[in-house]
Amino acid sequence: MGELETLFAPTRVAVVGASNEEGSVGWAVTRNLIESFDGEVLPVNPQQSTVLGLACHDDVAEVTPIDVAIISVPVEIAVQEVREAAEAGVENVVVITAGFSEAGADGASRERELVAVAEEYDLNLVGPNSLGVMSTGVGLNATFAPAGAQPGNVSFMSQSGAFVTAVLDWAADRDLGFKDVVSLGNKAVLDERDFVAEWGEDPETAVILGYLEDVVDGRAFMETVRGVTAETPMVVVKSGRTEAGASAAASHTGAMAGSDEAYAAGFRQSGVLRVETVQELFDAASVLAGQPVPETESVAIVTNAGGPGVMTTDAVGDSTLSLSSFADGTIERLADALPGGANVYNPVDIIGDAPVERFETALEIVLADPNVGMAVVVACPTATLSFEDLADAVIDLQAAAEIPLAAALMGGSSTRSPASKLSEAGIPTYFDPARAVSSLETLATYGRVREREYVEPTTYDVDGERARSVLESAVRRGSSRVGVEAMELLAAYGIPTPAGEVVTDPDAAEAVAADIGGEVVMKIVSPDILHKSDIGGVELGVTPEEVADVYEDLHVRARNYQPDATILGVQVQEQLPLEDGVETIVGMNRDPQFGPVVLFGLGGIFVEVMEDTAVRVAPVSEPEARAMIDEISAAPLLRGARGREPVDVDALVEVVQRLSQLVTDVPAIAELDINPVLATPDGATAVDLRLTLDQEEL
Amino acid sequence: MGELETLFAPTRVAVVGASNEEGSVGWAVTRNLIESFDGEVLPVNPQQSTVLGLACHDDVAEVTPIDVAIISVPVEIAVQEVREAAEAGVENVVVITAGFSEAGADGASRERELVAVAEEYDLNLVGPNSLGVMSTGVGLNATFAPAGAQPGNVSFMSQSGAFVTAVLDWAADRDLGFKDVVSLGNKAVLDERDFVAEWGEDPETAVILGYLEDVVDGRAFMETVRGVTAETPMVVVKSGRTEAGASAAASHTGAMAGSDEAYAAGFRQSGVLRVETVQELFDAASVLAGQPVPETESVAIVTNAGGPGVMTTDAVGDSTLSLSSFADGTIERLADALPGGANVYNPVDIIGDAPVERFETALEIVLADPNVGMAVVVACPTATLSFEDLADAVIDLQAAAEIPLAAALMGGSSTRSPASKLSEAGIPTYFDPARAVSSLETLATYGRVREREYVEPTTYDVDGERARSVLESAVRRGSSRVGVEAMELLAAYGIPTPAGEVVTDPDAAEAVAADIGGEVVMKIVSPDILHKSDIGGVELGVTPEEVADVYEDLHVRARNYQPDATILGVQVQEQLPLEDGVETIVGMNRDPQFGPVVLFGLGGIFVEVMEDTAVRVAPVSEPEARAMIDEISAAPLLRGARGREPVDVDALVEVVQRLSQLVTDVPAIAELDINPVLATPDGATAVDLRLTLDQEEL
């Protein structure tokens, strides 16, 4: 168990601000604790001698030792009360009192004081502005929510207290039980990462659920979560996904929004299962809490109704799962056991007059097939079938086969008791077969998370000094925008660049061109001219004889365009065979929560118009870089679609990783686009770049 | 009312095959009718004198006049019984008996006999292999389903009888009522189109629901449905959407699958709202049956909880709806009416201590805002709020404002009675705010269907004779594959083609090239050489002097590649400025259900790799053709992305329509691709084509 063990399994809890005033928060917390807590409840309030029949104390010091202090006092004295509790030796504090950073500038300054106290005494502090915490293991309900939680193996954190109330009320008469529940409040001290770490160590937590509006430190979160999700599934609704939602979230909690792409990448890289709706969150929780992870991702369907069998098959087709192909023996056994007119191929249709025994027989046969990783039982009401008996049979079969099952009992009131029986046994049951299939898909998705091995990002041998000096010379020029003149930065990190140099007179241009040999490309180099091509600042196919003239021409055009432009010179560059390659883009920007985020896509319209990109939080490992290149829709173009020779994908994978290392090493790079990186059958070469510097970080 | 009026509102119904044997189909149908039917039930069975207490008759003739005969007899005598009923003057027959086309070759031949009888007597025949029909208006339950339907304004047809049973059982204790229900069975005579037509005329049907595995005649269906959906919403699950689902459907009903793209296009063009899951089907039915269509697509959110407000905002962001921007007056009124700390912008957060009156006040203010087309009420349980009172208030407000509302009551058992009250008043209510938002989105989607005006496809003045002669000459050559030699076909239909001709000697080639002037393109013309470029069969930029030599070279290369290839000559063509234009593809294939289906996309990888295409069932009207061009992801390229001049989109719109007319007029064209159609700022020109002929249709 982690360092929050005592918070969730205390023996003595003080309620600072306990009250007899019915309906008040101090009253509700005390009442909830008295009703269910296995340990001792110690009301603290100098204005009362008893609260709800318990002796009431003047201050926390009077009742030490205390494992957890719940602070529910007027906001003006809240910080002081926390300090007193800390001085009395309390290590875990839950601040329910509101009026902190969610309430303007005064509140924010009060929150800074609170944090200072917590840091001084090294407190585990939940909140402020929290609904409280629960832990069913010891009957702890230290919240002011009207309903408690049923015991179970799901631990749940929420950045919205109201949502906790809603979920508890909703779960009260369903078969979803909780281990710990925490309302995160303003996350002034403890945040999502602390609870993930705690629950990852908790053998009684089988699934971690979260409702989050932001993540305090994306990279630290990823590191913690990656370790936890290898053993415990974690499902999160991250709201503020859409532009409208993000601005609503900002006005609600003041959460500073990182980009949703960064959240999506960070969550996926660390194994979080992200869902979008409340329904998906709890559907996922139920199945992960109740069913094993499948060994293969193929699904058998057994039904007494053809149409619903087809619908279920469509749902499998829509998912990442596949329909099992039965082994020959399975088909023979089904043919022997089922009446004529039955369909012995998947989806297995045991037809409308099937009694429960026929479901059992068919399921037994398909579950024994090694090609079957999961199964869905789809049943419509008929005169010959008892849903109640079917539920018993399915529960027994699941227990025996240890293969994940889901059920669609397609009826009304007659399904209620059997559905509840199935849920209690951990088998998800819905009217809609598509939801049953989605449940199994969740298991398979988590199965992939659990199986993957974490690969450390490669650390290449690079010339950090040289990279630094390129950036410093840009800064000396007083410019935060850097272009092709900084190609050497890429070379310092081992990213191939064309031969060439920036020169400042025609003779030098001719010399460089002669070194390169053949025709060259010449470009004006100026931090003030962003779109060089548009002003005639780029010449392709320059022959040796033309080099000197072109040098002058480029200067003239730049001057005509902008007389006061700073001109750093002219770049004379090897001319690459653009028509033989595919232009790609490897880019980076820095996210407020997740830091450097790397992007890959094809050049030109593919990124700009088609938005066909792959994104990862850096540092990017080799398999992640490869996955980025595979996942764009245009990937077949790189692999040799339309009769072209495939490009050197390994070289691209390496460029992505080297860029990832560069932007991780150098925080001063705020944004960087290598556009294009020309990918050919023989390699990948950076042709041009644009970079924005954050000079303060250098 | 339509011609099926009597089927759904009979006064005398005969059950042929009525039985006293409990559990038999003949018994169940008779019992269901006796229990609820307002009219007279007349059992027919020569082996019984009474059935379930009613006098039983030897044949239908004995009890005429009869409005509907339900046939539930052994399959061997079913056709004979139908004939007898028809001879006795019965016009409406429901064949419940199974063992027809769903049961092998014998069954199929029996079904053909059944159809012949139906045609001979002009019968309205449902089935065979049907569960039966229901109509709550007259208490008709002529099915063998265990549960009846509650009265309501939704009419429902299903190609799966089991699904009807499931839905009725499920709906029994929910607030979803039905007008008519029909189990389509094998659709030997009456099919989906007949029922759509009937329900379109029925003032008591407010929503048409369908579960379909196929559509018998796609084009006829579209024509009927288009008229109906302008006044009555229609929501369909078409299963067999996915590859796996389609093959499951084929083995279930023998449904011959058209492509899912054709279904999607045909449904959309005729105004069907297609959904994918059972949950979506009934969510859509509920809201369409209970709420008006919105006047604008913008949504106000009123909530007592910040987090759920953000989730709801995300759901709006995910949908096609937008978040209302309130008028200044609205914001002022909210600020006056709500306590400090409330959010008066959308989503309106009236904060956690809100009693029902505050919900009322806030809703009243936002519903009066002309920028608000719809609203979602999102409530979490609190000590100060009664869900029951909130439901009453929302119902009253909705009735007064006549604006669509949906509710998310985020709690458990305390929401049950208020949720049911809201549903009864037609207001969709869910725990998950995303489902509430989806409901409103359904209304808005239907609003767009209802508002659009049907535009007749343009009929261009074309040269049908000339088109026909081009195809006939291809047939005379014995080839079903036609290439660039048939460019004249396009010209005959007014599609611009480059100047040029197919010639058969070098002199003629020179003469044509001289007429064109400047450099030309030359291509070998052979039905045996599909990929001309690959064998060097295309030369670009041929100067006048080179024409004769290139003519010979092309022949040599073709002969080397395939000595016995039929060579029709060499095409000498105007050279178009490919680099100034965008290459597009306009294509067509013929779907078994929907006939000619037209495709538009950009050339090269956009169609082949990115699958970025737009599809419509032909004939395509002007607005449909324009919509096709707008809806592809790469559309910005045509409108002048990345600093290019926009192409002449009107010209492309016309090419799509002219191709649509061609393939509609000429059924012998099985497949046709114009690839590329070069779109430039000045027009659109067909550069090459490939065509497959169905000679039998010519």
PDB file of C-alpha atoms in Angstrom, chain A residues 292-300 316 319-326 346 366-375 401-405 439-448 450-451:
ATOM      1  CA  PRO A 292     -10.957 -11.572 -17.145  1.00  0.00           C
ATOM      2  CA  VAL A 293      -8.958 -10.191 -20.063  1.00  0.00           C
ATOM      3  CA  PRO A 294      -9.403 -12.316 -23.219  1.00  0.00           C
ATOM      4  CA  GLU A 295      -6.586 -14.397 -24.680  1.00  0.00           C
ATOM      5  CA  THR A 296      -7.586 -13.663 -28.257  1.00  0.00           C
ATOM      6  CA  GLU A 297      -9.716 -10.856 -29.634  1.00  0.00           C
ATOM      7  CA  SER A 298     -12.192 -13.015 -31.505  1.00  0.00           C
ATOM      8  CA  VAL A 299     -15.809 -13.319 -30.494  1.00  0.00           C
ATOM      9  CA  ALA A 300     -18.392 -16.088 -30.746  1.00  0.00           C
ATOM     10  CA  VAL A 316     -18.385  -6.831 -33.819  1.00  0.00           C
ATOM     11  CA  SER A 319     -15.336  -2.819 -33.125  1.00  0.00           C
ATOM     12  CA  THR A 320     -11.671  -3.719 -33.099  1.00  0.00           C
ATOM     13  CA  LEU A 321     -12.716  -7.325 -32.406  1.00  0.00           C
ATOM     14  CA  SER A 322     -13.193 -10.046 -34.973  1.00  0.00           C
ATOM     15  CA  LEU A 323     -15.731 -12.804 -35.406  1.00  0.00           C
ATOM     16  CA  SER A 324     -14.222 -16.169 -34.443  1.00  0.00           C
ATOM     17  CA  SER A 325     -13.719 -18.689 -37.236  1.00  0.00           C
ATOM     18  CA  PHE A 326     -14.617 -21.973 -35.629  1.00  0.00           C
ATOM     19  CA  ASN A 346     -20.621 -17.896 -36.249  1.00  0.00           C
ATOM     20  CA  VAL A 366     -17.949 -22.809 -28.754  1.00  0.00           C
ATOM     21  CA  LEU A 367     -16.211 -21.891 -25.495  1.00  0.00           C
ATOM     22  CA  ALA A 368     -14.033 -24.981 -25.885  1.00  0.00           C
ATOM     23  CA  ASP A 369     -12.843 -23.768 -29.304  1.00  0.00           C
ATOM     24  CA  PRO A 370      -9.315 -22.325 -29.085  1.00  0.00           C
ATOM     25  CA  ASN A 371     -10.290 -19.703 -31.685  1.00  0.00           C
ATOM     26  CA  VAL A 372     -12.884 -18.247 -29.326  1.00  0.00           C
ATOM     27  CA  GLY A 373     -11.557 -15.569 -27.001  1.00  0.00           C
ATOM     28  CA  MET A 374     -14.908 -14.149 -25.888  1.00  0.00           C
ATOM     29  CA  ALA A 375     -18.593 -14.803 -26.366  1.00  0.00           C
ATOM     30  CA  ALA A 401     -14.417 -21.620 -18.985  1.00  0.00           C
ATOM     31  CA  GLU A 402     -12.837 -18.454 -17.536  1.00  0.00           C
ATOM     32  CA  ILE A 403     -13.494 -16.748 -20.826  1.00  0.00           C
ATOM     33  CA  PRO A 404     -15.079 -13.281 -20.908  1.00  0.00           C
ATOM     34  CA  LEU A 405     -18.804 -13.334 -21.610  1.00  0.00           C
ATOM     35  CA  SER A 439     -17.979  -4.225 -23.137  1.00  0.00           C
ATOM     36  CA  LEU A 440     -15.934  -7.056 -24.569  1.00  0.00           C
ATOM     37  CA  GLU A 441     -14.045  -4.581 -26.725  1.00  0.00           C
ATOM     38  CA  THR A 442     -13.087  -2.684 -23.573  1.00  0.00           C
ATOM     39  CA  LEU A 443     -11.602  -5.876 -22.141  1.00  0.00           C
ATOM     40  CA  ALA A 444      -9.620  -6.516 -25.294  1.00  0.00           C
ATOM     41  CA  THR A 445      -8.358  -2.938 -25.376  1.00  0.00           C
ATOM     42  CA  TYR A 446      -7.181  -3.242 -21.817  1.00  0.00           C
ATOM     43  CA  GLY A 447      -5.650  -6.599 -22.674  1.00  0.00           C
ATOM     44  CA  ARG A 448      -3.445  -4.820 -25.206  1.00  0.00           C
ATOM     45  CA  ARG A 450      -1.491  -4.936 -20.134  1.00  0.00           C
ATOM     46  CA  GLU A 451       0.515  -6.924 -22.644  1.00  0.00           C
TER      47      GLU A 451
END
